[in-house]
Amino acid sequence: MIHADIISPKSILVVGGSNNIHKPGGKLVYNLLQGEFKGDIAVVNPKEDQVQGLKCYKSIELVPKFDLVFFAIPAKYCLPTLKYMIKEHGVKAFIVISAGFGEVTPEGKAMELEMAKIVQDSGGTLIGPNCIGIINENYHGVFTTPIPNLSQDGCVLISSSGSTAVFIMEKAVSVGLRFFSVFTIGNAAQTSVEDVLEYLDVKFDPEKSSRIIMIYVEAIQQPQKFLKHAQSLISKGCQIAAIKAGATEAGSRAAFSHTGAMASSDMVVRALFRKAGIVYCSSRDELISVASIFNYRPLLGPNIAVITHAGGTAVLLTDALAKGGLSVPHITDDIGQELAAYLDAGSSVKNPIDFLATGTADQLGIIIDYVEHKMNFIQGMVVVFGSPGLFNVKNVYQVLNVKMDVCKKPIFPVLPSVINAHQEIDYFTSSGKINFPDEVGLGTALAQVYHRTKPKQAKLELPKINKPKVREIINMNSKGFLSVDAVGALLKAAGLSQVVDYQVNIPKEAKDKAKEAGFPVVMKVVGPVHKTDIGGVFVNVKNEVEVEKTFKELMNIKDAEAVLIQPMLSGLELFIGAKKEEQYGHLILFGLGGIFVEIFRDIKAVLSPCRKEEILRQLRKLKGFKLLEGYRGKPGINIDLFVEYILRVIALVEVAPEIEELDINPLFAFGEEIKAVDVRILLS
């Protein structure tokens, strides 16, 4: 837990502060002074007698106790200085802006870990190293600019990277987004993003705490802690948007199965964010747009009215909204004709509502009133209004400002003329409003916010499976792939239907079992993992002669142990997989199956355990979902049964966490039935 002296110290010492405000130590002192910190500030610098009007000590041995100590000195001096401060003064709060630690060398990493352990053992908190510091209502403890004007209704920014935090603040301030506090954690030697979330959660005050949180995170060290506190904050009314840097790297994972080959860290992070209710963002601009949307009234439905005097931007915006699953519905002729009477000739009232370059502030007000009061099928508005630089548009922005305050439907302003109308936009944002200078960015972010998952507090129920039998099978098997018999027994214990199959070792047995299965049959090699890649699967084997010939070919394959015979099925091929991710739990993947599963990668993923509603939501996002529903006269599948199968796989891995990978590909769906055909299970 973050120590109170990090948040609200009564005294601050800057070790390495100077008079040179172009260096980190000097700029840090300058910002602390400009921030009007109400406690005592002092500096340690052997080369100075006074620093920016503050008392300066020649060495750390001369200083009294301070609540919070900043280090702006070379890395090699930080560890001995920290040890001294803890031993002699019992200091509990350190912010190390110094670089040259784990981001540079193994020796630096060892040094920062030792610092973290010493602070941890003392019951204190270390922020950094290699960070820019912290900004809050008590002090401005950073060596960078800008320092945003802090507001009670502003957002909290938590960033792994100091420079990224600066870039986010620069852009955010320019569009009118306000801040409540900023935490940068740098190398996160002791204090991580999860720890900051924990602090915000535990110390949450409904009257005073910010309800908007922006996160830029480079490493999620404790996913379950991250999930717990994010969900808790959201349940308290907070909204969170986050970027996870490096999320597309698949990492060094052995592709033992289709699941292992496809599961990526990006999938895991997206699944974690969805489970928490966090809006996943892919860029700084998207993060800022989403946080800005959080500041406006919530969008309660998918239908948007686009109000503009510039047709091109309206087209781009409409495309972005539609791509994100929102709608720009046509306005009925009766309302449209009534509204058109107030607009210039040639205006379009179909939606987008284009009131032309000659549109006035009064006309904008009338349009907004019509959408607000006479268009019950519309749940939100986007107003696009720029300037060619020919006249002042302040009166338009004044009308927009007022309407945004009085209308119950949210109004999102796109004011793109950041040069021609910069003075008018400055007026607009100074009144507390936030501008979206890019209409496509707004459309994308608005869809992300509207479709985010909302966490549920009710107990999660999974299908009942035979837990004692599952544990018996797992306990009887060691690390590695389960045998065909063990897989079959495990599926049966989990309530997963499997196509009848026979494992054979001699030609006569192969012919007998093929007849028993009923021709035509499928014959597969047992032993090698990727059967199809090595010619280890034969379909449509029609008679005993073909069975004997195929058996010999399969047994000649390297590492062949036996042959599996199954009746040949037809139907839609599906896929379910599970991949154990360190600390996250199991990632559950599903979608269309067969040989194309790795080519098209039309799959979705959730983190186990998961609710039926989230699985259905992800299923509907599949590009091939229409095939599941039924398409062009072809029957669909029993979607509820497919979801039931996915839930049973989740129940299985929850009971048997030793399952490293599970791969069911394909499942054949035909009529109202679904049967697993090819299953591989790897134990860790």
XYZ file of C-alpha atoms in Angstrom:
684
model
C 0.000 0.000 0.000
C 1.325 3.443 -0.905
C 2.507 5.349 2.176
C 0.638 8.524 3.083
C 3.852 10.595 2.914
C 4.018 9.972 -0.834
C 0.607 11.586 -1.267
C 0.521 14.349 1.341
C 3.962 15.056 2.845
C 4.491 17.943 5.258
C 8.112 18.367 4.203
C 10.092 17.589 1.022
C 13.825 17.165 0.461
C 15.341 17.195 -3.037
C 18.702 15.449 -3.087
C 20.426 16.864 -6.146
C 18.311 19.995 -6.529
C 20.038 22.948 -8.184
C 19.661 26.480 -9.491
C 19.777 25.283 -13.090
C 16.136 24.857 -14.084
C 17.234 23.243 -17.357
C 18.337 20.167 -15.417
C 15.957 17.694 -13.739
C 16.954 18.575 -10.164
C 16.575 22.292 -10.787
C 13.290 22.031 -12.690
C 11.870 19.748 -9.977
C 12.582 22.372 -7.311
C 11.121 25.079 -9.546
C 7.893 23.113 -10.072
C 7.562 22.410 -6.343
C 7.856 26.139 -5.648
C 5.467 27.118 -8.427
C 3.005 24.534 -7.137
C 2.940 26.431 -3.822
C 3.667 23.416 -1.647
C 2.526 24.399 1.824
C 5.212 22.516 3.764
C 8.985 22.894 4.074
C 11.221 22.315 1.054
C 14.994 21.934 1.232
C 17.797 20.764 -1.040
C 21.006 18.755 -0.744
C 23.773 19.963 -3.081
C 27.451 20.184 -2.057
C 28.128 22.838 -4.704
C 25.454 25.362 -3.692
C 24.821 27.575 -0.660
C 21.227 28.324 -1.617
C 18.948 26.842 -4.293
C 16.167 29.002 -5.738
C 15.794 30.759 -2.399
C 15.653 27.504 -0.404
C 17.942 26.221 2.343
C 20.641 23.983 0.861
C 22.607 21.357 2.816
C 26.102 20.407 1.744
C 25.622 16.715 2.604
C 22.911 14.293 3.689
C 24.554 13.937 7.102
C 23.526 17.519 7.887
C 19.827 17.280 7.088
C 17.024 16.731 9.590
C 14.143 14.333 8.914
C 11.903 14.986 5.899
C 8.673 13.173 5.022
C 9.340 12.781 1.299
C 12.753 12.563 -0.341
C 13.395 13.030 -4.072
C 16.576 11.684 -5.661
C 17.910 13.655 -8.635
C 21.478 12.341 -8.389
C 23.517 9.776 -10.345
C 22.242 6.230 -9.900
C 25.349 4.989 -8.059
C 24.693 7.391 -5.158
C 21.008 6.547 -4.710
C 21.349 3.262 -2.803
C 23.746 4.496 -0.063
C 21.743 7.726 0.295
C 18.501 5.779 0.637
C 20.020 3.454 3.249
C 21.194 6.435 5.270
C 17.817 8.183 5.140
C 15.996 5.087 6.361
C 18.531 4.192 9.070
C 19.050 7.690 10.495
C 15.650 9.313 9.939
C 13.177 6.522 9.251
C 12.054 8.116 5.986
C 9.092 6.231 4.477
C 8.620 7.940 1.108
C 11.053 8.115 -1.814
C 10.620 9.270 -5.401
C 13.643 8.471 -7.563
C 13.691 10.459 -10.789
C 17.301 9.383 -11.426
C 17.905 7.091 -14.415
C 20.652 4.518 -15.017
C 19.113 1.504 -13.297
C 17.414 -1.622 -14.669
C 16.589 0.104 -17.944
C 20.337 0.222 -18.685
C 22.298 -2.640 -17.128
C 21.878 -5.829 -15.062
C 23.884 -4.128 -12.318
C 21.415 -1.258 -12.371
C 18.564 -3.749 -12.090
C 20.154 -5.369 -9.057
C 20.632 -1.958 -7.483
C 16.990 -0.905 -7.923
C 15.746 -4.243 -6.584
C 17.906 -3.835 -3.481
C 16.522 -0.331 -2.973
C 12.982 -1.661 -3.355
C 13.574 -4.443 -0.798
C 15.055 -2.074 1.763
C 12.111 0.312 1.417
C 9.616 -2.549 1.482
C 11.141 -4.004 4.644
C 10.967 -0.575 6.305
C 7.240 -0.253 5.551
C 7.807 2.596 3.126
C 7.111 3.351 -0.531
C 9.516 3.831 -3.426
C 8.282 5.406 -6.669
C 10.583 4.835 -9.644
C 13.432 4.880 -10.377
C 13.596 6.471 -13.819
C 10.278 8.324 -13.494
C 9.281 11.985 -13.750
C 7.468 11.979 -10.395
C 3.972 12.749 -9.159
C 1.517 15.641 -9.505
C -1.375 16.035 -7.075
C -3.258 18.712 -5.189
C -0.576 18.783 -2.474
C 2.558 19.232 -4.556
C 3.871 19.300 -8.134
C 6.666 16.749 -7.847
C 7.858 16.437 -11.462
C 10.746 17.891 -13.437
C 8.727 18.293 -16.646
C 6.047 20.468 -18.195
C 3.199 20.984 -18.682
C 1.796 21.102 -15.189
C -1.950 20.902 -15.876
C -4.370 22.933 -13.802
C -5.749 20.376 -11.384
C -9.499 20.026 -10.967
C -11.686 18.057 -8.583
C -13.556 16.615 -11.571
C -10.389 15.894 -13.555
C -8.914 12.478 -14.291
C -6.148 10.440 -12.706
C -3.298 9.496 -15.037
C -1.141 6.470 -14.153
C 1.800 5.919 -16.487
C 4.704 3.482 -16.625
C 6.546 6.002 -18.784
C 7.294 9.564 -17.773
C 7.761 10.819 -21.324
C 4.489 9.199 -22.409
C 2.747 10.899 -19.486
C 4.103 14.239 -20.722
C 2.866 13.583 -24.270
C -0.573 12.596 -22.965
C -0.815 15.709 -20.802
C 0.295 18.003 -23.632
C -2.399 16.738 -25.993
C -5.048 16.422 -23.277
C -4.576 19.982 -22.033
C -4.864 21.298 -25.598
C -8.365 19.792 -26.006
C -9.590 20.820 -22.548
C -9.217 17.538 -20.648
C -8.577 18.211 -16.968
C -6.500 16.275 -14.427
C -6.879 15.421 -10.761
C -3.493 13.747 -10.250
C -0.643 12.124 -12.185
C 1.421 9.103 -11.101
C 4.471 7.968 -13.049
C 6.176 4.791 -11.856
C 9.146 4.388 -14.200
C 10.870 1.056 -13.638
C 8.312 0.143 -10.947
C 10.990 -1.417 -8.738
C 8.565 -1.512 -5.810
C 5.410 0.391 -6.751
C 3.498 -0.800 -9.808
C 0.397 0.331 -11.678
C -1.507 -2.297 -9.679
C -0.341 -0.680 -6.425
C -1.594 2.724 -7.540
C -4.961 1.189 -8.467
C -5.071 -0.456 -5.051
C -4.426 2.904 -3.380
C -7.137 4.628 -5.434
C -9.544 1.806 -4.584
C -8.867 1.574 -0.854
C -8.827 5.367 -0.397
C -11.802 6.043 -2.679
C -14.011 8.837 -1.374
C -17.380 9.247 -3.155
C -17.299 12.982 -2.440
C -13.713 13.802 -3.376
C -12.100 11.089 -5.511
C -11.766 11.299 -9.275
C -14.039 8.944 -11.202
C -11.988 8.892 -14.417
C -8.720 6.941 -14.639
C -6.308 6.819 -17.591
C -3.587 4.160 -17.635
C -0.494 3.646 -19.759
C 1.078 0.386 -18.578
C 4.115 -1.442 -19.900
C 4.027 -4.470 -17.592
C 1.153 -5.906 -15.591
C 3.044 -7.718 -12.849
C 0.010 -8.969 -10.895
C -2.965 -9.412 -13.255
C -5.326 -10.643 -10.543
C -4.569 -7.636 -8.354
C -5.014 -5.359 -11.350
C -8.360 -7.009 -12.117
C -9.585 -6.912 -8.517
C -9.024 -3.204 -7.962
C -10.092 -2.128 -11.447
C -13.389 -3.993 -11.028
C -13.841 -2.554 -7.549
C -13.222 1.019 -8.730
C -15.642 0.584 -11.632
C -18.269 -0.811 -9.253
C -17.854 2.432 -7.266
C -18.702 4.506 -10.327
C -15.253 5.017 -11.869
C -14.486 4.719 -15.568
C -11.106 3.438 -16.762
C -9.346 3.619 -20.120
C -5.973 1.968 -20.664
C -3.161 1.268 -23.102
C -0.992 -1.817 -22.626
C 2.271 -1.232 -24.473
C 3.867 -4.210 -26.211
C 0.619 -6.183 -26.141
C 1.045 -7.567 -29.658
C 4.210 -9.545 -28.927
C 3.354 -13.234 -28.897
C 6.429 -14.025 -26.827
C 8.372 -17.258 -26.879
C 5.627 -19.863 -26.751
C 5.898 -23.356 -28.184
C 3.163 -24.024 -30.724
C 2.091 -27.455 -29.448
C -1.428 -26.832 -30.707
C -3.622 -24.464 -32.682
C -4.406 -22.764 -29.368
C -0.746 -22.270 -28.501
C 0.007 -20.882 -31.943
C -2.825 -18.348 -31.857
C -2.912 -17.203 -28.242
C -1.094 -13.865 -28.040
C -0.379 -11.501 -25.183
C -2.632 -8.968 -26.920
C -5.560 -11.392 -26.593
C -4.781 -11.908 -22.916
C -4.633 -8.190 -22.152
C -7.807 -7.439 -24.103
C -9.590 -10.251 -22.268
C -8.341 -8.941 -18.914
C -9.489 -5.394 -19.711
C -12.911 -6.618 -20.866
C -13.336 -8.661 -17.721
C -12.491 -5.624 -15.611
C -14.715 -3.262 -17.627
C -11.765 -1.192 -18.885
C -11.888 0.410 -22.330
C -8.909 -0.913 -24.307
C -7.116 1.840 -26.257
C -4.512 1.480 -28.984
C -2.949 4.959 -28.964
C -2.490 8.089 -26.888
C -5.063 9.928 -28.985
C -7.618 7.172 -28.434
C -6.877 7.159 -24.698
C -7.488 10.913 -24.536
C -10.662 10.657 -26.632
C -12.091 7.900 -24.430
C -11.260 9.793 -21.225
C -12.860 12.894 -22.749
C -16.050 10.949 -23.540
C -16.123 9.835 -19.897
C -16.546 13.504 -18.996
C -19.822 13.789 -20.913
C -23.253 12.350 -20.241
C -23.376 8.617 -20.994
C -24.665 7.484 -24.367
C -27.745 5.366 -23.567
C -28.373 3.991 -27.057
C -26.599 3.412 -30.393
C -28.387 6.043 -32.513
C -26.468 9.235 -33.229
C -27.486 12.482 -34.925
C -24.574 14.030 -36.829
C -24.984 17.822 -37.072
C -22.527 19.584 -39.345
C -21.832 22.377 -41.783
C -19.109 20.335 -43.516
C -20.277 17.327 -45.510
C -16.909 15.569 -45.826
C -16.289 15.312 -42.100
C -19.838 14.033 -41.648
C -19.168 11.180 -44.079
C -15.945 10.229 -42.289
C -17.674 10.379 -38.909
C -20.657 8.338 -40.089
C -18.326 5.653 -41.434
C -16.414 5.501 -38.150
C -19.616 5.242 -36.098
C -21.031 2.506 -38.338
C -17.767 0.556 -38.286
C -17.900 0.640 -34.489
C -21.450 -0.695 -34.332
C -23.261 2.622 -33.777
C -25.940 4.000 -36.094
C -26.784 7.263 -37.864
C -30.473 6.606 -38.645
C -32.485 8.573 -41.200
C -34.820 11.273 -39.937
C -38.453 10.804 -40.888
C -39.848 13.111 -43.584
C -42.373 14.834 -41.308
C -39.781 15.963 -38.762
C -37.229 16.645 -41.485
C -39.539 18.944 -43.466
C -40.519 20.811 -40.328
C -36.863 21.346 -39.416
C -35.901 22.311 -42.981
C -38.181 25.353 -42.784
C -35.711 26.946 -40.344
C -32.610 26.229 -42.426
C -31.120 27.667 -45.602
C -32.191 26.221 -48.930
C -30.124 23.186 -49.839
C -29.632 22.039 -46.265
C -29.916 18.288 -45.717
C -32.112 16.998 -42.900
C -31.754 13.267 -43.518
C -28.955 12.635 -40.957
C -26.267 13.721 -41.151
C -28.010 17.080 -40.765
C -25.961 19.429 -42.935
C -26.912 23.080 -42.474
C -24.219 24.289 -44.888
C -21.299 26.698 -44.568
C -23.809 29.554 -44.204
C -25.261 27.942 -41.059
C -25.736 30.254 -38.088
C -25.634 29.895 -34.314
C -29.426 30.246 -34.172
C -29.893 27.460 -36.703
C -27.556 25.206 -34.723
C -29.611 25.839 -31.597
C -32.841 24.964 -33.422
C -31.377 21.728 -34.808
C -30.165 20.650 -31.364
C -33.578 21.414 -29.851
C -35.311 19.306 -32.512
C -32.990 16.363 -31.868
C -33.393 16.737 -28.116
C -37.174 17.044 -27.975
C -38.657 15.613 -31.194
C -36.398 12.708 -32.110
C -36.938 10.044 -29.475
C -35.077 7.497 -31.620
C -31.830 9.475 -31.232
C -29.742 8.979 -28.070
C -26.794 11.289 -28.738
C -25.468 14.080 -30.956
C -22.146 14.941 -32.557
C -21.791 18.561 -33.646
C -19.066 19.317 -36.209
C -18.370 23.029 -36.614
C -15.122 24.530 -37.820
C -14.185 27.788 -39.515
C -12.678 28.819 -42.866
C -11.187 31.827 -41.048
C -13.539 34.389 -42.595
C -15.430 35.347 -39.441
C -15.553 34.776 -35.695
C -17.535 31.673 -34.670
C -17.595 32.389 -30.940
C -21.373 32.842 -30.957
C -21.763 29.342 -32.411
C -19.585 27.899 -29.656
C -21.522 29.882 -27.052
C -24.779 28.277 -28.221
C -23.125 24.872 -28.256
C -21.789 25.441 -24.754
C -25.233 26.283 -23.381
C -26.994 23.409 -25.153
C -24.451 20.931 -23.817
C -25.367 22.031 -20.300
C -29.149 21.877 -20.680
C -29.738 18.908 -22.993
C -30.244 15.473 -21.461
C -28.835 13.737 -24.521
C -25.034 13.880 -24.697
C -23.557 16.293 -27.240
C -20.005 15.632 -28.440
C -18.330 18.655 -30.081
C -15.934 18.279 -33.009
C -14.245 21.661 -33.470
C -11.502 20.907 -35.998
C -10.289 24.436 -36.792
C -7.527 24.458 -34.196
C -5.705 27.299 -36.017
C -8.452 29.372 -37.666
C -10.663 29.262 -34.585
C -8.105 28.718 -31.843
C -9.300 31.717 -29.808
C -12.908 30.558 -29.962
C -11.865 27.001 -29.045
C -9.842 28.356 -26.114
C -13.000 30.109 -24.916
C -14.966 26.886 -25.318
C -12.501 24.704 -23.381
C -12.002 27.362 -20.696
C -15.661 26.886 -19.794
C -14.937 23.283 -18.826
C -15.838 21.624 -22.115
C -13.604 19.224 -24.051
C -13.068 19.358 -27.797
C -12.640 16.398 -30.149
C -10.569 17.831 -33.030
C -10.744 14.618 -35.083
C -14.159 13.202 -35.997
C -12.900 9.697 -36.838
C -11.079 9.445 -33.525
C -14.252 10.458 -31.726
C -16.383 7.965 -33.661
C -14.009 5.103 -32.902
C -13.683 5.989 -29.220
C -17.425 6.533 -28.787
C -18.130 3.025 -30.069
C -15.464 1.597 -27.762
C -17.039 3.264 -24.739
C -20.599 2.320 -25.669
C -19.796 -1.359 -26.228
C -17.520 -1.860 -23.211
C -18.262 -4.729 -20.879
C -19.911 -3.768 -17.628
C -18.718 -6.028 -14.784
C -21.361 -7.873 -12.785
C -21.140 -8.474 -9.057
C -23.455 -11.517 -8.966
C -21.874 -14.921 -8.318
C -20.606 -16.633 -11.447
C -22.196 -20.035 -12.079
C -20.496 -22.675 -14.234
C -21.956 -25.978 -15.492
C -21.701 -28.918 -13.099
C -18.999 -31.409 -14.032
C -17.700 -34.563 -12.353
C -14.942 -32.909 -10.323
C -13.760 -36.051 -8.461
C -13.347 -37.933 -11.744
C -11.518 -34.998 -13.352
C -9.086 -34.851 -10.422
C -8.592 -38.621 -10.519
C -7.630 -38.525 -14.202
C -5.319 -35.538 -13.771
C -3.610 -37.049 -10.731
C -3.005 -40.329 -12.578
C -1.145 -38.592 -15.423
C 2.207 -36.860 -15.457
C 3.414 -33.863 -17.426
C 2.893 -34.114 -21.193
C 0.117 -34.957 -23.622
C -2.704 -37.129 -22.337
C -3.366 -40.440 -24.046
C -6.416 -40.879 -26.265
C -8.133 -42.880 -23.523
C -7.366 -40.275 -20.842
C -8.643 -37.471 -23.088
C -11.867 -39.347 -23.708
C -12.379 -39.986 -19.997
C -11.683 -36.336 -19.181
C -14.148 -35.071 -21.793
C -16.792 -37.457 -20.465
C -16.218 -36.214 -16.908
C -16.630 -32.644 -18.158
C -19.863 -33.491 -19.976
C -18.415 -32.872 -23.439
C -19.757 -35.150 -26.168
C -17.117 -36.777 -28.319
C -17.460 -38.703 -31.543
C -16.972 -42.452 -31.069
C -13.413 -43.446 -31.889
C -11.278 -46.566 -31.800
C -7.552 -46.782 -31.291
C -6.035 -49.778 -33.095
C -2.577 -51.292 -33.443
C -2.992 -54.123 -35.981
C -4.596 -54.252 -39.464
C -7.299 -56.809 -38.551
C -8.424 -54.739 -35.585
C -8.499 -51.698 -37.864
C -10.848 -53.437 -40.316
C -13.122 -54.695 -37.526
C -13.420 -51.315 -35.865
C -13.973 -49.537 -39.188
C -16.940 -51.801 -39.865
C -18.201 -51.149 -36.350
C -17.919 -47.383 -36.836
C -19.675 -47.606 -40.219
C -18.177 -46.637 -43.558
C -16.967 -44.142 -44.635
C -14.487 -43.492 -41.809
C -11.677 -41.099 -40.920
C -8.288 -42.574 -40.009
C -5.638 -40.583 -38.090
C -2.147 -41.311 -36.854
C -1.666 -41.351 -33.067
C 1.608 -39.910 -31.764
C 2.665 -36.883 -33.842
C 1.005 -33.638 -32.777
C 0.245 -31.878 -36.068
C -1.319 -34.792 -37.967
C -2.514 -32.849 -41.015
C 0.901 -31.281 -41.632
C 2.556 -34.699 -42.046
C -0.193 -36.457 -43.998
C -1.466 -38.209 -40.897
C -5.200 -37.828 -41.623
C -7.203 -39.754 -44.248
C -10.891 -39.021 -44.803
C -13.622 -40.880 -46.664
C -12.035 -44.309 -46.266
C -14.793 -46.434 -47.851
C -13.985 -50.156 -47.401
C -11.767 -52.743 -45.722
C -9.201 -52.759 -48.534
C -8.706 -49.003 -48.160
C -8.588 -49.415 -44.365
C -5.704 -51.909 -44.561
C -3.759 -49.768 -47.058
C -4.299 -46.579 -45.050
C -3.342 -48.299 -41.799
C 0.058 -49.265 -43.226
C 0.717 -45.751 -44.541
C -0.127 -44.162 -41.214
C 1.993 -46.569 -39.175
C 4.981 -45.794 -41.419
C 4.904 -42.150 -40.277
C 7.706 -41.242 -37.874
C 6.694 -41.500 -34.171
C 3.426 -43.255 -35.060
C 2.092 -45.195 -32.065
C -1.328 -46.329 -33.287
C -4.203 -45.410 -35.594
C -7.462 -43.728 -34.586
C -10.643 -44.616 -36.474
C -13.745 -42.413 -36.345
C -17.003 -42.275 -38.288
C -16.885 -39.541 -40.909
C -19.104 -36.626 -39.973
C -20.246 -33.587 -41.915
C -21.310 -30.255 -40.558
C -19.908 -26.891 -39.489
C -16.448 -27.179 -37.956
C -15.923 -25.300 -34.687
C -12.982 -24.731 -32.393
C -12.437 -24.371 -28.635
C -9.042 -23.974 -27.002
C -7.542 -23.123 -23.635
C -4.044 -21.777 -22.937
C -2.621 -21.262 -19.476
C -1.091 -17.815 -19.136
C 1.263 -17.180 -16.231
C -0.568 -15.307 -13.443
C -3.547 -14.517 -15.674
C -5.107 -17.983 -15.553
C -6.512 -19.693 -18.643
C -7.222 -17.869 -21.879
C -10.223 -19.504 -23.565
C -10.397 -19.246 -27.362
C -13.278 -20.166 -29.658
C -14.542 -19.696 -33.191
C -14.732 -21.531 -36.500
C -12.526 -24.614 -36.699
C -10.947 -26.984 -39.183
C -7.742 -26.472 -41.123
C -8.415 -22.754 -41.609
C -8.422 -21.852 -37.923
C -4.807 -20.638 -38.004
C -5.097 -19.087 -41.489
C -8.123 -16.847 -40.957
C -7.757 -16.612 -37.155
C -11.434 -15.783 -36.843
C -11.382 -16.455 -33.126
C -12.314 -14.624 -29.959
C -11.030 -15.035 -26.426
C -12.093 -14.598 -22.808
C -10.316 -15.115 -19.503
C -11.485 -17.984 -17.336
C -13.796 -17.951 -15.459
C -16.306 -16.078 -17.580
C -20.044 -15.493 -17.855
C -22.297 -16.774 -20.609
C -23.172 -13.201 -21.622
C -19.541 -12.313 -22.329
C -19.035 -15.469 -24.415
C -22.126 -14.652 -26.482
C -20.961 -11.065 -26.916
C -17.620 -12.250 -28.245
C -19.187 -14.925 -30.453
C -21.293 -12.273 -32.178
C -18.101 -10.423 -33.091
C -16.839 -13.335 -35.188
C -16.678 -12.519 -38.887
C -18.212 -15.941 -39.518
C -21.003 -15.589 -36.977
C -23.609 -15.618 -39.765
C -22.542 -19.199 -40.496
C -23.416 -20.100 -36.921
C -26.836 -18.469 -37.285
C -27.555 -19.996 -40.692
C -26.774 -18.353 -44.021
C -28.259 -18.487 -47.566
C -30.495 -21.422 -46.882
C -27.902 -23.384 -44.926
C -28.981 -24.289 -41.398
C -27.207 -22.776 -38.433
C -26.005 -24.529 -35.306
C -27.286 -24.727 -31.754
C -25.461 -21.615 -30.500
C -26.590 -22.152 -26.903
C -25.045 -25.630 -26.980
C -21.774 -24.200 -28.354
C -21.729 -21.698 -25.490
C -22.453 -24.568 -23.083
C -19.411 -26.424 -24.458
C -17.216 -23.343 -23.947
C -18.489 -22.983 -20.373
C -17.752 -26.669 -19.725
C -14.184 -26.185 -20.945
C -13.931 -23.252 -18.519
C -15.291 -25.434 -15.708
C -12.737 -28.121 -16.635
C -9.667 -25.844 -16.489
C -10.894 -24.294 -13.245
C -10.969 -27.777 -11.672
C -7.759 -28.860 -13.431
C -5.381 -25.877 -13.522
C -2.585 -28.285 -14.517
C -3.948 -28.168 -18.075
C -1.340 -26.157 -19.977
C -3.091 -26.338 -23.337
C -6.380 -27.796 -24.506
C -7.258 -27.947 -28.166
C -10.588 -29.184 -29.566
C -10.416 -28.836 -33.309
C -12.687 -29.570 -34.884
C -15.976 -29.900 -33.123
C -18.573 -30.906 -35.677
C -21.930 -29.142 -35.360
C -24.777 -30.842 -37.193
C -28.464 -30.398 -36.486
C -28.886 -29.871 -32.762
C -25.716 -31.804 -31.910
C -22.083 -30.860 -31.407
C -19.381 -33.505 -31.035
C -15.660 -33.160 -30.394
C -13.594 -34.917 -33.059
C -9.911 -34.150 -32.500
C -8.778 -33.264 -28.974
C -5.326 -32.676 -27.507
C -4.630 -31.890 -23.861
C -1.192 -30.965 -22.517
C -0.484 -31.039 -18.772
C 2.138 -28.853 -17.148
